[in-house]
Coordinates of N, CA and C and ligand atoms in Angstrom, one line a residue:
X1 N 45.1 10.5 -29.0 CA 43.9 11.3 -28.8 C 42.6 10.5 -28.8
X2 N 43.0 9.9 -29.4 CA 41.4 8.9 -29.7 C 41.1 7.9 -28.7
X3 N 41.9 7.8 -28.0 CA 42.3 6.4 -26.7 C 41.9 6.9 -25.7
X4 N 42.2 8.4 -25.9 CA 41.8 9.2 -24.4 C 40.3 9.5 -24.2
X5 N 39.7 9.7 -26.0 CA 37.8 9.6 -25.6 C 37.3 8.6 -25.3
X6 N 37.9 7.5 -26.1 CA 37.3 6.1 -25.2 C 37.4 5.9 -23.8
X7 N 38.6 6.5 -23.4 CA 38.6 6.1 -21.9 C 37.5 6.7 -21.2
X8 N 37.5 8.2 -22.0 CA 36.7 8.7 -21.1 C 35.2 8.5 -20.8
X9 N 34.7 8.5 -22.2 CA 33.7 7.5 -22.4 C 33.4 6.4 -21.5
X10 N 34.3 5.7 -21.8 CA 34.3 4.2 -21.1 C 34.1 4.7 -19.2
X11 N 35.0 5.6 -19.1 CA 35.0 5.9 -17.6 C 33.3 6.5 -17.0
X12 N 32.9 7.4 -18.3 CA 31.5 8.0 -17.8 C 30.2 7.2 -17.7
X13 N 30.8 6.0 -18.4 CA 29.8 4.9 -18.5 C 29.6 4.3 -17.4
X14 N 31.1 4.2 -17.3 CA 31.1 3.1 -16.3 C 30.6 3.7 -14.5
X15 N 30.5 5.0 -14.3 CA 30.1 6.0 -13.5 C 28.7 6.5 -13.4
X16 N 27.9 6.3 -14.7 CA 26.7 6.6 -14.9 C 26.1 5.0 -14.5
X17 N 27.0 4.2 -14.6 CA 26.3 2.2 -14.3 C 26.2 2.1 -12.6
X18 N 27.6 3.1 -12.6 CA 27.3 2.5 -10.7 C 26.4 3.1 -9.7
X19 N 26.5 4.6 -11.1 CA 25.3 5.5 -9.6 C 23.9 5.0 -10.5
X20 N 23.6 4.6 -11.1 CA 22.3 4.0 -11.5 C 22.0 2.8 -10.6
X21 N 22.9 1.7 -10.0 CA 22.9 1.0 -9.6 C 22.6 1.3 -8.0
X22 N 23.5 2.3 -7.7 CA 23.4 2.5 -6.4 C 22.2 3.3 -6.1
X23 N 21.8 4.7 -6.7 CA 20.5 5.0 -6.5 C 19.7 4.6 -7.1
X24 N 19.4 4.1 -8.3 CA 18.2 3.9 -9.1 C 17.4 2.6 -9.1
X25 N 18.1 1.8 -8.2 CA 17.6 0.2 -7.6 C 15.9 1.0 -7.2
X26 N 15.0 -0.1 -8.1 CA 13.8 -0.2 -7.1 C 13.8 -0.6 -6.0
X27 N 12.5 -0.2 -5.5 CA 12.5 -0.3 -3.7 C 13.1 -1.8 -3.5
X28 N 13.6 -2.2 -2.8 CA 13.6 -3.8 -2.1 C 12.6 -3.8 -1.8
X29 N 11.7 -5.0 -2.2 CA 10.4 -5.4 -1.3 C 10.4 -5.9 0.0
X30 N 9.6 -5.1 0.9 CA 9.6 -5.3 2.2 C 8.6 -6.4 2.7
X31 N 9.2 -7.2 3.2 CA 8.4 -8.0 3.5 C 7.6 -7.5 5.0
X32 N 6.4 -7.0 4.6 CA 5.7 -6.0 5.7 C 5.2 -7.3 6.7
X33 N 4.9 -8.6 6.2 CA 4.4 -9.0 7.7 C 5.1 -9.8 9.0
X34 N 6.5 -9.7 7.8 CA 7.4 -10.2 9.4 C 7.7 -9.9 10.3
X35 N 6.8 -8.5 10.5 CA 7.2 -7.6 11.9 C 5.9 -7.7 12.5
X36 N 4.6 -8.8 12.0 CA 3.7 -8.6 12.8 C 3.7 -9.4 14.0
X37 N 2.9 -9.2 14.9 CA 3.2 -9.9 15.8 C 2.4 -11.2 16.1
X38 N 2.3 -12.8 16.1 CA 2.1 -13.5 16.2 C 0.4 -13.9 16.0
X39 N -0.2 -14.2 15.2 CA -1.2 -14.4 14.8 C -2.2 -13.5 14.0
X40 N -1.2 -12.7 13.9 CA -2.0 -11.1 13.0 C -1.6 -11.0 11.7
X41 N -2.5 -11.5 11.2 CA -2.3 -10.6 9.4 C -2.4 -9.4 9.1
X42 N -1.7 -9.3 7.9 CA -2.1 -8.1 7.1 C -3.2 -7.9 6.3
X43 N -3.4 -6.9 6.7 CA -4.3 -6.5 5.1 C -4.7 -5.0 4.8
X44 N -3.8 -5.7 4.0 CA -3.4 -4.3 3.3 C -4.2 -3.5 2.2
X45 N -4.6 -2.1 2.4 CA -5.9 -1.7 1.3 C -4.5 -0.7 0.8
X46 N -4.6 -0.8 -0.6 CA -4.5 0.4 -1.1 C -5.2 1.2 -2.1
X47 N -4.9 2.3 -1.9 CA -5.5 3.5 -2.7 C -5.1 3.9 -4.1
X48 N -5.5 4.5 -5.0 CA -5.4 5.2 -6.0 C -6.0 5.8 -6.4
X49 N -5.5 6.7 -7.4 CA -6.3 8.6 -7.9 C -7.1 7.6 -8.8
X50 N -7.3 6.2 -9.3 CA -8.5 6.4 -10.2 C -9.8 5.5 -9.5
X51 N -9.4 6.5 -8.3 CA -10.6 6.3 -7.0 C -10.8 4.4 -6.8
X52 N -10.0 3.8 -6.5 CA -10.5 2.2 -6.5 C -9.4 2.3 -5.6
X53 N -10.1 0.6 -4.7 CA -8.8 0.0 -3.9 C -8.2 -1.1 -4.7
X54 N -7.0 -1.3 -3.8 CA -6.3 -2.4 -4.8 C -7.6 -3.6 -5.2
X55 N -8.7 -3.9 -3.8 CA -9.3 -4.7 -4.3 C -11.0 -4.4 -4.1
X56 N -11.9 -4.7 -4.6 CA -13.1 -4.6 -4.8 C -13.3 -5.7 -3.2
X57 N -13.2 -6.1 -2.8 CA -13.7 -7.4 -1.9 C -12.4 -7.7 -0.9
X58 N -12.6 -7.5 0.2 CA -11.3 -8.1 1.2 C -12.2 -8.9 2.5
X59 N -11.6 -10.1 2.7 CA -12.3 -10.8 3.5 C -11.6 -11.6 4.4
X60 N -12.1 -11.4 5.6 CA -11.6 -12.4 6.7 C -12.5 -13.1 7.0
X61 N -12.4 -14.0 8.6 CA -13.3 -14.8 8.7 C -13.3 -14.4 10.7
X62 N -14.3 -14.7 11.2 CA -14.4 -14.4 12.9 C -13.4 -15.2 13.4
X63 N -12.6 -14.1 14.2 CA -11.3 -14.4 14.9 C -10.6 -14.6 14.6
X64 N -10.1 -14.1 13.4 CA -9.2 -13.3 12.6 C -8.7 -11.8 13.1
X65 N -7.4 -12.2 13.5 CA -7.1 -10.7 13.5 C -5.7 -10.1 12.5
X66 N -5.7 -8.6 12.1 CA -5.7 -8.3 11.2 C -5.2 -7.1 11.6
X67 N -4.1 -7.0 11.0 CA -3.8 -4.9 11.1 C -3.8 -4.7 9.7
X68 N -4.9 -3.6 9.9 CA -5.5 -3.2 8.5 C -4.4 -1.9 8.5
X69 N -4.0 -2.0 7.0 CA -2.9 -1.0 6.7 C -3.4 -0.2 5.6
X70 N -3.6 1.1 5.6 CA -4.0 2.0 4.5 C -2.4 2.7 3.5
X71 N -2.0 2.2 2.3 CA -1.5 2.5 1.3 C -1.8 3.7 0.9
X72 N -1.8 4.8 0.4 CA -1.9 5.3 -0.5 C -0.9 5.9 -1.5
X73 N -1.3 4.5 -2.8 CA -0.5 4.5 -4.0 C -0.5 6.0 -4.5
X74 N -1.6 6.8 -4.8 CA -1.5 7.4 -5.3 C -2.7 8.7 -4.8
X75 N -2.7 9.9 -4.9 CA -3.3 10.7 -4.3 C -3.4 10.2 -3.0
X76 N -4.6 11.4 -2.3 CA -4.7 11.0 -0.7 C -6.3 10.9 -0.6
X77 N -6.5 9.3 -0.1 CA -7.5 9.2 0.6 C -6.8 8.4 2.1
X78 N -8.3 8.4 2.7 CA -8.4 8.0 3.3 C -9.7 6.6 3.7
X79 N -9.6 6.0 4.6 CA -10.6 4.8 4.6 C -11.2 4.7 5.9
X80 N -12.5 4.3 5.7 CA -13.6 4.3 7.3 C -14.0 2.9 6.8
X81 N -15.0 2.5 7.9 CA -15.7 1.7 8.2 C -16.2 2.2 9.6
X82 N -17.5 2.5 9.1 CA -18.3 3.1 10.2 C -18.1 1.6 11.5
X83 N -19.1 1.0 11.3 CA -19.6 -0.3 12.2 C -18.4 -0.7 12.6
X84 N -17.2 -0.7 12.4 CA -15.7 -0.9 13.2 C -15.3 -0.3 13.9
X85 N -16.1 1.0 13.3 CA -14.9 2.5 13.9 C -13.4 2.2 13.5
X86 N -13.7 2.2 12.2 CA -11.6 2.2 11.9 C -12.0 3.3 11.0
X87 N -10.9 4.2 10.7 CA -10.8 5.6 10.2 C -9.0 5.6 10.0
X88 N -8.4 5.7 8.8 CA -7.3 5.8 8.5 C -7.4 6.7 7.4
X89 N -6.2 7.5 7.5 CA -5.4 8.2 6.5 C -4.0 8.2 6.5
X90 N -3.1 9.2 6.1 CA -1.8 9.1 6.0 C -1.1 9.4 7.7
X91 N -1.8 9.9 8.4 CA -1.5 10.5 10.0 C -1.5 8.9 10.7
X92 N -2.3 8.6 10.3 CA -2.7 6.9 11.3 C -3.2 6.2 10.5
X93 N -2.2 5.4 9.8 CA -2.3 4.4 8.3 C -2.5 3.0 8.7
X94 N -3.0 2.4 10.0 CA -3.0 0.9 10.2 C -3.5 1.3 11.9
X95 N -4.3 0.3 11.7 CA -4.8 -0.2 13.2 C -5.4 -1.8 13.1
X96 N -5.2 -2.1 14.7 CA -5.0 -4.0 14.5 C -6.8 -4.2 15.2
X97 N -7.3 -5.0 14.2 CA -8.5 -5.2 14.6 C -8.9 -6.8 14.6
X98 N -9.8 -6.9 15.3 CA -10.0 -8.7 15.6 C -11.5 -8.6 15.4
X99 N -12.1 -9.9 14.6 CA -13.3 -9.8 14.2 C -14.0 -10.2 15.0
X100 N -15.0 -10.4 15.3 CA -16.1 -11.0 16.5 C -17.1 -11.7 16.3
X101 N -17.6 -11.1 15.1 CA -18.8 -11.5 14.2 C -18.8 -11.3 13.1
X102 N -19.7 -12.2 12.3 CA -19.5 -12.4 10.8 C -20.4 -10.9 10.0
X103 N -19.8 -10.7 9.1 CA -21.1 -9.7 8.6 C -20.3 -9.1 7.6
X104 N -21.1 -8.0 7.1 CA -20.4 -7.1 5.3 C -20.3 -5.9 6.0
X105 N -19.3 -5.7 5.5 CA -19.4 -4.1 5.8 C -18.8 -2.7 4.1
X106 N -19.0 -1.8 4.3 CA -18.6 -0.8 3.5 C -17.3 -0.4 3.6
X107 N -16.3 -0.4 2.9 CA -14.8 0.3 3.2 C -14.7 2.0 2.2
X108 N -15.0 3.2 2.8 CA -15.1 4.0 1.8 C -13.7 5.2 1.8
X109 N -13.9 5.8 0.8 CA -13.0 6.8 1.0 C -13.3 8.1 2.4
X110 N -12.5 8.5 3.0 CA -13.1 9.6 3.5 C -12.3 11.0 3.6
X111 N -12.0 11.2 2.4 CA -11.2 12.4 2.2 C -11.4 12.8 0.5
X112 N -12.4 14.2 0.6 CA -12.8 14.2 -0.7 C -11.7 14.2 -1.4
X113 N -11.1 13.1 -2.6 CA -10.4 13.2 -3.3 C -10.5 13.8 -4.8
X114 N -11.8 13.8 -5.7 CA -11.8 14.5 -6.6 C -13.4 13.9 -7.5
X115 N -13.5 13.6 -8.4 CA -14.7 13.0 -8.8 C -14.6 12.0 -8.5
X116 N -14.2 11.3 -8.5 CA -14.5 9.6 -8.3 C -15.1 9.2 -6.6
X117 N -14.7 10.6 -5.8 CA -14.9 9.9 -4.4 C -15.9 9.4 -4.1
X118 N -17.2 9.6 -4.6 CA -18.3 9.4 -4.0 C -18.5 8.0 -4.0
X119 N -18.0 6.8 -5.0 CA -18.2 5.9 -5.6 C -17.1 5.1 -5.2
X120 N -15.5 5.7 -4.6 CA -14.6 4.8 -3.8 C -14.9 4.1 -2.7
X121 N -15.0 3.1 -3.3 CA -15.9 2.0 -2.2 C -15.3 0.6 -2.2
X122 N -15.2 -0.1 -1.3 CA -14.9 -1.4 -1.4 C -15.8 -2.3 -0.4
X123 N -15.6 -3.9 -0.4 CA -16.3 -4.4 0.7 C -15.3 -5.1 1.3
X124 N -16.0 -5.0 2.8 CA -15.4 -5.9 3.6 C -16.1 -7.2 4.3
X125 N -15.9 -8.3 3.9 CA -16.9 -9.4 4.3 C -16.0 -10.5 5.4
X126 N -17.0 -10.2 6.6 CA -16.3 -11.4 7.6 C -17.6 -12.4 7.5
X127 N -16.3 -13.7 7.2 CA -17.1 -15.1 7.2 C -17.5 -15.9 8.8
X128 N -18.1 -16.4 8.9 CA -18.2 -17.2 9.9 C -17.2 -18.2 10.3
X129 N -16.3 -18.5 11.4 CA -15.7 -19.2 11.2 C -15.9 -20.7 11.0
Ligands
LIG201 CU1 -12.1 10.1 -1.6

């Protein structure tokens, strides 16, 4: 009797190890820029509900190009830059842009997400090459 709960034990363990294994693996990390196409970086902004991007400052330099990818980690925004005309959300999350000239620009939210939005802001600074 007692041989038969260990087994079974042992059996539900051993059944709870493999489907943990099989579904509960974190994501594989994707290596997002090996599909870009030849001289184009990523850069990647992400979002979160406590209204910030991954980074305060993202920078390239003229003649740099770049498919800008919008993340959202968490809630839904969205991101502009007027003077570029880029406008992403979840519908159209990346567009490939090439710099021309050097200059700062604003990266903002544009989808009211809750208190914080007015102040989700980042910069974008192109250097001179
Ligand atoms: Cu917002």
């Amino acid at each position: 009797m007692h041989k038969w709960i260990m087994f079974i034990v042992f059996t539900a363990a051993s059944l709870l190890g493999v489907f943990l294994l099989t579904f509960n693996m974190p994501d594989k990390p994707v290596d997002e820029s090996a599909s870009l196409p030849e001289g184009v970086s990523l850069m990647k902004i992400v979002a979160s509900n406590d209204f910030t991007f991954n980074q305060e400052v993202f920078t390239a330099k003229v003649g740099d190009k770049v498919l800008m990818k919008l993340q959202n980690k968490s809630g839904v925004h969205g991101i502009k830059i007027d003077e570029l005309k880029v406008s992403l959300d979840n519908d159209t999350p990346e567009t490939q842009l090439e710099f021309t000239e050097p200059g700062e620009y604003v990266i903002y939210c544009s989808i009211a997400c809750g208190v914080g939005h007015k102040t989700m802001k980042a910069k974008l600074i192109i250097e001179a090459a």
